Tab-separated table of C-alpha atoms and ligand atoms in Angstrom:
chain	number	residue	atom	x	y	z
A	138	MET	CA	0.161	0.089	-0.221
A	139	LYS	CA	1.349	3.599	-0.808
A	140	LEU	CA	0.239	6.370	1.638
A	141	LEU	CA	0.544	9.871	0.681
A	142	ILE	CA	0.961	11.589	4.166
A	143	THR	CA	0.853	15.298	4.531
A	144	GLY	CA	2.667	17.081	7.500
A	145	GLY	CA	4.933	13.959	7.481
A	146	ALA	CA	8.006	16.319	8.877
A	147	GLY	CA	5.845	17.606	11.687
A	148	PHE	CA	5.673	15.691	15.093
A	149	ILE	CA	2.634	13.451	14.702
A	150	GLY	CA	3.301	12.898	10.959
A	151	SER	CA	6.860	11.908	11.656
A	152	ALA	CA	5.815	9.492	14.368
A	153	VAL	CA	3.542	7.924	11.761
A	154	ILE	CA	6.181	7.623	8.875
A	155	ARG	CA	8.821	6.183	11.471
A	156	HIS	CA	6.062	3.620	12.599
A	157	ILE	CA	4.852	2.730	8.976
A	158	ILE	CA	8.266	2.175	7.673
A	159	ASN	CA	9.724	0.440	11.075
A	160	HIS	CA	6.770	-1.843	11.420
A	161	THR	CA	4.936	-2.352	8.050
A	162	SER	CA	5.532	-3.019	4.489
A	163	SER	CA	3.583	-0.236	2.919
A	164	GLN	CA	5.159	2.724	1.397
A	165	VAL	CA	5.053	6.539	2.003
A	166	VAL	CA	5.277	9.809	0.256
A	167	ASN	CA	5.575	12.597	2.616
A	168	VAL	CA	4.445	15.651	1.421
A	169	ASP	CA	5.304	18.815	3.780
A	170	LYS	CA	6.015	22.599	3.180
A	171	LEU	CA	8.536	22.658	5.882
A	172	THR	CA	7.152	25.351	7.996
A	173	TYR	CA	8.849	26.173	11.298
A	174	ALA	CA	7.198	23.300	12.819
A	175	GLY	CA	8.610	20.889	9.964
A	176	ASN	CA	11.786	19.146	10.201
A	177	LEU	CA	13.410	16.472	8.073
A	178	GLU	CA	15.939	15.423	10.792
A	179	ASN	CA	12.550	13.803	12.552
A	180	LEU	CA	12.675	11.281	9.666
A	181	ARG	CA	16.450	10.729	9.823
A	182	GLU	CA	16.338	7.416	10.949
A	183	ILE	CA	13.834	6.254	7.927
A	184	ASP	CA	15.021	8.564	5.282
A	185	SER	CA	17.137	6.289	3.632
A	186	SER	CA	14.197	3.355	3.081
A	187	GLU	CA	13.391	2.683	-0.538
A	188	ARG	CA	9.869	2.635	0.751
A	189	TYR	CA	10.141	6.683	1.507
A	190	ALA	CA	10.026	9.634	-0.689
A	191	PHE	CA	9.870	13.146	0.102
A	192	GLU	CA	8.159	16.187	-1.834
A	193	GLN	CA	8.510	19.598	-0.586
A	194	VAL	CA	4.997	20.975	-1.581
A	195	ASP	CA	2.550	23.402	0.032
A	196	ILE	CA	-0.886	21.855	0.374
A	197	CYS	CA	-2.275	25.285	-0.867
A	198	ASN	CA	-0.572	24.421	-4.435
A	199	ARG	CA	-3.071	22.658	-6.488
A	200	ALA	CA	-0.784	22.323	-9.485
A	201	GLU	CA	2.136	20.729	-7.425
A	202	LEU	CA	-0.272	18.296	-5.878
A	203	GLU	CA	-1.683	17.213	-9.057
A	204	ARG	CA	2.014	16.486	-10.097
A	205	VAL	CA	2.429	14.326	-6.752
A	206	PHE	CA	-0.716	12.160	-7.355
A	207	THR	CA	0.392	11.920	-10.906
A	208	GLN	CA	3.823	10.907	-10.365
A	209	HIS	CA	3.379	8.592	-7.117
A	210	GLN	CA	-0.212	6.954	-7.547
A	211	PRO	CA	-1.017	6.660	-4.037
A	212	ASP	CA	-3.747	4.044	-2.424
A	213	ALA	CA	-4.794	6.569	0.509
A	214	ILE	CA	-3.842	10.004	1.776
A	215	MET	CA	-3.245	10.619	5.427
A	216	HIS	CA	-3.676	14.469	5.800
A	217	LEU	CA	-1.795	15.855	8.779
A	218	ALA	CA	-0.723	19.001	7.426
A	219	ALA	CA	-1.701	22.026	9.474
A	220	GLU	CA	-0.914	25.180	11.557
A	221	SER	CA	-1.286	23.295	15.017
A	222	HIS	CA	-0.316	25.877	18.096
A	223	VAL	CA	-3.489	27.379	19.603
A	224	ASP	CA	-1.195	30.440	20.946
A	225	ARG	CA	-0.080	31.104	17.502
A	226	SER	CA	-3.495	30.927	16.089
A	227	ILE	CA	-4.497	33.939	18.508
A	228	ASP	CA	-1.565	35.879	17.207
A	229	GLY	CA	-1.767	35.228	13.354
A	230	PRO	CA	-4.915	33.304	12.356
A	231	ALA	CA	-4.470	34.193	8.670
A	232	ALA	CA	-2.000	31.064	8.291
A	233	PHE	CA	-4.611	28.847	10.173
A	234	ILE	CA	-7.521	29.640	7.613
A	235	GLU	CA	-4.952	29.308	4.742
A	236	THR	CA	-3.395	26.159	5.640
A	237	ASN	CA	-6.155	24.404	7.643
A	238	ILE	CA	-9.318	25.715	5.495
A	239	VAL	CA	-7.618	26.459	1.992
A	240	GLY	CA	-5.192	23.573	2.129
A	241	THR	CA	-7.722	21.048	3.180
A	242	TYR	CA	-9.997	22.073	0.261
A	243	THR	CA	-7.158	22.240	-2.155
A	244	LEU	CA	-6.209	18.812	-1.186
A	245	LEU	CA	-9.443	17.743	-1.465
A	246	GLU	CA	-9.918	18.883	-5.078
A	247	ALA	CA	-7.051	17.253	-6.038
A	248	ALA	CA	-7.659	14.121	-4.382
A	249	ARG	CA	-10.973	14.091	-6.135
A	250	ALA	CA	-9.694	14.719	-9.371
A	251	TYR	CA	-7.205	11.641	-8.745
A	252	TRP	CA	-9.431	9.129	-7.280
A	253	GLN	CA	-11.934	9.543	-9.878
A	254	GLY	CA	-9.532	8.457	-12.417
A	255	LEU	CA	-8.804	5.336	-10.817
A	256	ASN	CA	-9.871	1.751	-11.982
A	257	ALA	CA	-13.034	0.550	-9.800
A	258	PRO	CA	-11.017	-1.756	-7.079
A	259	ARG	CA	-8.632	0.800	-6.571
A	260	LYS	CA	-11.272	3.527	-6.562
A	261	GLN	CA	-13.258	1.699	-3.885
A	262	ALA	CA	-10.312	0.970	-1.475
A	263	PHE	CA	-8.966	4.571	-1.747
A	264	ARG	CA	-9.305	6.342	1.589
A	265	PHE	CA	-8.914	10.191	2.423
A	266	HIS	CA	-7.878	9.854	5.965
A	267	HIS	CA	-8.277	13.337	7.650
A	268	ILE	CA	-6.553	13.629	11.054
A	269	SER	CA	-8.204	16.235	13.366
A	270	THR	CA	-8.299	17.140	16.874
A	271	ASP	CA	-10.643	16.860	19.959
A	272	GLU	CA	-10.566	20.675	20.265
A	273	VAL	CA	-13.469	21.002	17.718
A	274	TYR	CA	-15.834	19.912	20.282
A	275	GLY	CA	-15.161	22.880	22.607
A	276	ASP	CA	-14.760	22.070	26.420
A	277	LEU	CA	-16.430	19.791	28.694
A	278	PRO	CA	-17.918	20.555	32.116
A	279	HIS	CA	-14.942	20.632	34.797
A	280	PRO	CA	-14.847	18.458	38.110
A	281	ALA	CA	-14.455	22.044	39.843
A	282	GLU	CA	-17.905	23.503	39.074
A	283	SER	CA	-20.078	20.489	38.310
A	284	ALA	CA	-20.280	17.125	40.621
A	285	ASP	CA	-20.814	14.681	37.217
A	286	ALA	CA	-18.288	16.212	35.202
A	287	GLN	CA	-16.247	12.686	34.914
A	288	GLN	CA	-19.433	11.281	33.185
A	289	HIS	CA	-19.085	13.744	30.155
A	290	LEU	CA	-16.829	12.735	27.688
A	291	PHE	CA	-16.433	13.498	23.838
A	292	THR	CA	-18.176	10.724	21.671
A	293	GLU	CA	-18.171	10.945	17.727
A	294	ASP	CA	-21.455	12.359	17.896
A	295	THR	CA	-20.876	15.383	20.229
A	296	ALA	CA	-21.713	18.631	18.234
A	297	TYR	CA	-18.943	21.007	17.447
A	298	ALA	CA	-18.407	24.079	19.409
A	299	PRO	CA	-14.539	25.229	18.713
A	300	SER	CA	-13.397	28.451	20.828
A	301	SER	CA	-10.007	29.175	19.145
A	302	PRO	CA	-8.949	30.360	15.591
A	303	TYR	CA	-7.105	27.098	15.642
A	304	SER	CA	-10.171	24.827	16.747
A	305	ALA	CA	-12.579	26.797	14.301
A	306	SER	CA	-10.205	26.035	11.238
A	307	LYS	CA	-9.844	22.391	12.233
A	308	ALA	CA	-13.661	22.201	12.763
A	309	SER	CA	-14.231	23.939	9.448
A	310	SER	CA	-11.644	21.346	7.515
A	311	ASP	CA	-13.587	18.605	9.220
A	312	HIS	CA	-16.780	19.673	7.572
A	313	LEU	CA	-15.511	20.142	4.401
A	314	VAL	CA	-14.077	16.498	4.598
A	315	ARG	CA	-17.601	15.043	5.677
A	316	ALA	CA	-18.967	17.132	2.767
A	317	TRP	CA	-17.079	15.706	0.035
A	318	MET	CA	-18.124	12.339	0.890
A	319	ARG	CA	-21.859	13.430	1.188
A	320	THR	CA	-21.687	15.083	-2.314
A	321	TYR	CA	-18.687	13.430	-4.488
A	322	ASP	CA	-18.529	10.088	-2.615
A	323	LEU	CA	-15.020	10.269	-1.713
A	324	PRO	CA	-14.170	7.865	0.552
A	325	VAL	CA	-13.405	9.903	3.680
A	326	ILE	CA	-12.394	9.060	7.352
A	327	VAL	CA	-12.206	11.841	10.027
A	328	THR	CA	-10.208	11.092	13.302
A	329	ASN	CA	-10.278	13.467	16.283
A	330	CYS	CA	-7.716	13.059	19.246
A	331	SER	CA	-6.674	14.488	22.227
A	332	ASN	CA	-3.496	16.205	23.121
A	333	ASN	CA	-0.415	14.216	22.133
A	334	TYR	CA	3.149	14.280	23.522
A	335	GLY	CA	6.540	12.369	23.304
A	336	PRO	CA	9.531	12.768	21.232
A	337	TYR	CA	10.048	15.407	18.720
A	338	HIS	CA	7.501	17.536	19.848
A	339	PHE	CA	8.297	21.098	18.823
A	340	PRO	CA	9.297	23.121	21.915
A	341	GLU	CA	6.553	25.626	21.737
A	342	LYS	CA	4.225	23.115	23.366
A	343	LEU	CA	3.611	22.846	26.977
A	344	ILE	CA	5.543	19.469	27.492
A	345	PRO	CA	8.927	20.441	25.826
A	346	LEU	CA	8.885	23.724	26.952
A	347	VAL	CA	8.733	22.973	30.594
A	348	ILE	CA	11.116	20.298	30.202
A	349	LEU	CA	13.732	22.732	28.479
A	350	ASN	CA	12.832	25.570	30.447
A	351	ALA	CA	13.493	23.696	33.765
A	352	LEU	CA	16.960	22.394	32.661
A	353	GLU	CA	17.945	26.036	31.984
A	354	GLY	CA	16.541	27.331	35.360
A	355	LYS	CA	13.832	29.582	33.697
A	356	PRO	CA	10.505	29.854	34.977
A	357	LEU	CA	7.842	27.286	33.936
A	358	PRO	CA	4.830	29.246	32.967
A	359	VAL	CA	1.443	28.089	33.862
A	360	TYR	CA	-1.712	29.311	32.419
A	361	GLY	CA	-4.144	30.781	35.229
A	362	LYS	CA	-4.429	28.226	37.898
A	363	GLY	CA	-3.379	25.462	35.647
A	364	ASP	CA	-6.490	23.444	36.391
A	365	GLN	CA	-7.251	22.971	32.907
A	366	ILE	CA	-7.801	19.464	32.267
A	367	ARG	CA	-6.680	17.641	29.083
A	368	ASP	CA	-6.529	13.727	27.988
A	369	TRP	CA	-2.700	12.818	27.132
A	370	LEU	CA	-2.080	10.428	24.332
A	371	TYR	CA	1.461	9.227	23.899
A	372	VAL	CA	2.392	9.971	20.012
A	373	GLU	CA	3.334	6.494	19.333
A	374	ASP	CA	0.027	5.260	20.585
A	375	HIS	CA	-1.482	7.855	18.240
A	376	ALA	CA	0.659	6.626	15.096
A	377	ARG	CA	-0.397	2.823	15.659
A	378	ALA	CA	-4.289	3.974	15.947
A	379	LEU	CA	-4.057	6.184	12.464
A	380	TYR	CA	-2.469	3.322	10.693
A	381	LYS	CA	-5.124	1.024	11.945
A	382	VAL	CA	-7.897	3.439	10.849
A	383	VAL	CA	-6.260	4.299	7.413
A	384	THR	CA	-6.137	0.527	6.535
A	385	GLU	CA	-9.009	-1.071	8.561
A	386	GLY	CA	-11.471	1.869	9.145
A	387	LYS	CA	-14.827	2.221	7.536
A	388	ALA	CA	-15.419	4.920	4.888
A	389	GLY	CA	-17.692	7.907	6.229
A	390	GLU	CA	-17.039	6.892	9.906
A	391	THR	CA	-15.285	9.224	12.552
A	392	TYR	CA	-13.308	7.668	15.084
A	393	ASN	CA	-12.131	9.321	18.409
A	394	ILE	CA	-8.711	8.797	19.632
A	395	GLY	CA	-7.779	9.412	23.233
A	396	GLY	CA	-5.384	8.253	26.228
A	397	HIS	CA	-7.598	7.825	29.297
A	398	ASN	CA	-5.061	10.135	30.816
A	399	GLU	CA	-7.099	13.202	32.254
A	400	LYS	CA	-4.441	15.630	33.930
A	401	THR	CA	-4.480	19.042	34.931
A	402	ASN	CA	-1.714	21.290	33.166
A	403	LEU	CA	-0.437	21.711	36.535
A	404	GLU	CA	-0.224	18.295	37.560
A	405	VAL	CA	1.437	17.679	34.414
A	406	VAL	CA	4.254	20.223	35.083
A	407	GLN	CA	4.502	19.136	38.553
A	408	THR	CA	5.043	15.518	37.438
A	409	ILE	CA	7.878	16.646	35.062
A	410	CYS	CA	9.717	18.514	37.723
A	411	THR	CA	9.345	15.316	39.900
A	412	LEU	CA	10.984	13.457	37.009
A	413	LEU	CA	13.691	15.847	36.436
A	414	ASP	CA	14.460	16.167	40.145
A	415	GLU	CA	15.193	12.227	40.094
A	416	LEU	CA	16.860	12.198	36.299
A	417	ALA	CA	18.692	15.528	36.171
A	418	PRO	CA	19.163	16.678	39.457
A	419	LYS	CA	21.732	19.757	39.895
A	420	ALA	CA	21.248	21.169	36.537
A	421	SER	CA	23.730	23.590	35.818
A	422	HIS	CA	22.309	26.776	36.238
A	423	SER	CA	22.277	29.033	39.639
A	424	ALA	CA	18.106	29.122	39.766
A	425	LEU	CA	18.343	26.187	41.923
A	426	ASP	CA	20.434	24.734	44.522
A	427	ALA	CA	21.305	20.959	44.783
A	428	GLU	CA	18.360	20.512	47.421
A	429	SER	CA	15.593	22.327	45.691
A	430	SER	CA	12.809	20.868	43.159
A	431	TYR	CA	12.211	22.157	39.823
A	432	LYS	CA	8.840	22.756	41.233
A	433	GLN	CA	9.962	26.139	42.419
A	434	LEU	CA	10.277	27.475	38.957
A	435	ILE	CA	6.620	27.170	38.589
A	436	THR	CA	5.164	30.633	37.569
A	437	HIS	CA	1.606	31.373	37.304
A	438	VAL	CA	0.850	33.482	34.199
A	439	THR	CA	-2.048	35.259	32.548
A	440	ASP	CA	-4.191	32.551	31.104
A	441	ARG	CA	-4.974	32.007	27.296
A	442	PRO	CA	-8.020	34.274	26.146
A	443	GLY	CA	-10.628	31.637	25.396
A	444	HIS	CA	-8.869	28.895	27.003
A	445	ASP	CA	-10.998	25.530	27.151
A	446	ARG	CA	-11.359	24.118	30.587
A	447	ARG	CA	-11.414	20.294	29.941
A	448	TYR	CA	-11.198	17.904	27.154
A	449	ALA	CA	-11.828	14.392	27.672
A	450	ILE	CA	-12.248	11.427	24.844
A	451	ASP	CA	-14.584	8.392	24.982
A	452	ALA	CA	-12.125	5.880	22.721
A	453	GLY	CA	-14.555	2.976	23.104
A	454	LYS	CA	-15.703	3.123	19.424
A	455	ILE	CA	-12.177	2.381	17.849
A	456	GLN	CA	-11.424	-0.014	20.809
A	457	GLN	CA	-14.613	-2.136	19.859
A	458	GLU	CA	-14.461	-1.636	16.177
A	459	LEU	CA	-10.833	-1.810	15.361
A	460	GLY	CA	-9.195	-3.133	18.374
A	461	TRP	CA	-7.126	-0.411	19.256
A	462	GLN	CA	-6.137	1.084	22.650
A	463	PRO	CA	-3.142	3.004	24.164
A	464	LEU	CA	-0.240	0.784	25.382
A	465	GLU	CA	1.357	3.771	27.582
A	466	THR	CA	-0.026	5.253	30.655
A	467	PHE	CA	0.481	8.660	31.456
A	468	GLU	CA	3.290	7.578	33.872
A	469	SER	CA	4.968	5.429	31.411
A	470	GLY	CA	4.744	7.969	28.488
A	471	ILE	CA	6.108	10.791	30.287
A	472	ARG	CA	8.949	9.337	31.770
A	473	LYS	CA	10.120	7.910	28.018
A	474	THR	CA	9.588	11.756	26.857
A	475	VAL	CA	11.821	13.408	29.539
A	476	LEU	CA	14.146	11.137	28.731
A	477	TRP	CA	14.306	11.454	25.023
A	478	TYR	CA	14.456	15.278	25.763
A	479	LEU	CA	17.203	14.815	28.047
A	480	GLU	CA	19.044	12.891	25.322
A	481	ASN	CA	18.352	15.011	22.381
A	482	GLN	CA	18.696	18.490	23.669
A	483	GLU	CA	20.913	19.080	20.362
A	484	TRP	CA	17.423	18.419	18.607
A	485	CYS	CA	15.727	21.012	20.380
A	486	HIS	CA	18.561	23.673	19.689
A	487	ARG	CA	18.369	22.837	16.114
A	488	VAL	CA	14.853	23.075	15.475
A	489	GLN	CA	14.159	26.428	17.220
A	490	ASP	CA	16.800	28.177	14.551
A	491	GLY	CA	16.931	31.212	16.219
A	492	SER	CA	13.419	32.519	15.465
A	493	TYR	CA	11.543	31.375	18.508
A	494	GLN	CA	13.131	31.471	22.064
A	495	ARG	CA	9.995	30.033	23.943
A	496	GLU	CA	8.507	33.466	24.453
A	497	ARG	CA	4.726	33.685	25.655
A	498	LEU	CA	2.913	33.740	22.653
A	499	GLY	CA	-1.192	34.204	22.229
A	500	GLN	CA	-1.841	37.161	24.507
A	501	ILE	CA	-4.296	39.774	23.315
B	610	LIG	P1	2.900	20.127	13.755
B	610	LIG	O1	2.673	21.465	13.889
B	610	LIG	O2	4.204	19.538	14.506
B	610	LIG	O3	3.483	19.723	12.292
B	610	LIG	C1	2.864	20.338	11.071
B	610	LIG	C2	3.371	19.679	9.934
B	610	LIG	O4	2.696	20.235	8.709
B	610	LIG	C3	4.684	20.315	9.877
B	610	LIG	O5	5.782	19.449	9.452
B	610	LIG	C4	4.570	21.434	8.681
B	610	LIG	O6	5.633	21.822	8.134
B	610	LIG	C5	3.353	20.933	7.832
B	610	LIG	N1	2.474	22.127	7.107
B	610	LIG	C6	2.222	23.006	7.665
B	610	LIG	N2	1.410	24.262	6.683
B	610	LIG	C7	1.833	23.129	5.625
B	610	LIG	C8	1.387	23.379	4.266
B	610	LIG	N3	0.637	24.684	3.847
B	610	LIG	N4	1.481	22.442	3.390
B	610	LIG	C9	2.029	21.305	3.582
B	610	LIG	N5	2.818	21.284	4.983
B	610	LIG	C10	2.603	21.945	5.800
B	610	LIG	O7	1.576	19.272	13.929
B	610	LIG	P2	1.277	17.955	14.819
B	610	LIG	O8	1.171	18.291	16.290
B	610	LIG	O9	2.296	17.204	14.199
B	610	LIG	O10	-0.056	17.954	14.351
B	610	LIG	C11	-0.470	17.126	13.031
B	610	LIG	C12	-2.178	17.058	12.673
B	610	LIG	O11	-2.754	16.503	13.913
B	610	LIG	C13	-2.730	18.187	12.627
B	610	LIG	O12	-3.407	18.284	11.822
B	610	LIG	C14	-3.295	18.591	13.971
B	610	LIG	O13	-4.186	19.593	13.811
B	610	LIG	C15	-3.944	17.363	14.490
B	610	LIG	N6	-3.780	16.878	16.021
B	610	LIG	C16	-2.601	17.229	16.581
B	610	LIG	C17	-2.760	16.983	18.075
B	610	LIG	C18	-1.478	17.373	19.235
B	610	LIG	O14	-1.474	17.122	20.143
B	610	LIG	N7	-0.273	17.767	18.594
B	610	LIG	C19	-3.878	16.678	18.730
B	610	LIG	C20	-5.026	16.550	17.630
B	610	LIG	C21	-4.715	16.749	16.421
């Protein structure tokens, strides 16, 4: 099977490609514009494989997409390319509208033209798999405000109510993808997943940012009280789920993917501090003495505008219908993640390329 994967140089896309090349016999064509978030270094361990090809292409460029489809003749698409950082979407929504909405539309049209020209068996087997987020659903009741909060989880039938420019642009793209099946019969699948974490996560996101700031003795920014709840999913569990969906999922279906790991942001930051106290005590900076915990660096800062209070996924459908469930608990996954960042600090410095210094983004 040949898979065309957009956004394959990013955090999740590169985990998907490493999974496919290392653990399956499928071929991959990686279509990526290489924005600040895309790094080919994330693919170094597999990029010499004969089953891997790279095309530096913007998904908003219809002519280039048509060339790629004609040249590579994929059997399915996994669409991950996106602007993905909520704080950046607050500062500059235009890029999110362009890539996440116009780019998805352009890819859908190029895919539809290509799919229509396939022979009947290939046409029927074709899949356009759109990778989306649980943020499209808005937020759930929070235990601090509602006694029965834990009974509320996002299901595939939850109504959309996005809060940020990022989640609104993803919601819009989800609607386009489903409309292309209803109107044109393009065989699509949508997955909505919770917050991912793990190796190769760009240091603007909470977990890598906290690890790197801690090691440098810098403040660990926690938005507001830090009581916002997210459901954390280890990226390699997500990669396995996505491959299962594109190869075994049913056209027209939506699958929610989550880690069964609800944690407040403050709990996440404190857990990282405890792990660093164990794995990297006495870091070489002056902000901490030998007896101190990294927790002393935690600094509460102004909350994100429009910040959703709680996300949590009911991943029952993908478990029952496709037999997927996460292998990592939060405790095992976060330990692996912290160890990876400790061993790969060079990667962190290289991908930040001078244009981003882990400064606060997304304030109005
Ligand atoms: P990322 O920001 O790490 O990577 C995005 C990739 O897309 C980069 O390699 C970038 O170069 C590429 N890209 C951006 N604009 C492009 C364009 N116009 N044309 C071609 N390539 C372009 O993102 P991620 O965290 O890996 O997320 C991947 C997908 O999963 C996104 O669609 C995101 O919405 C979704 N998602 C992410 C999470 C999460 O926790 N990270 C959770 C749920 C869903």
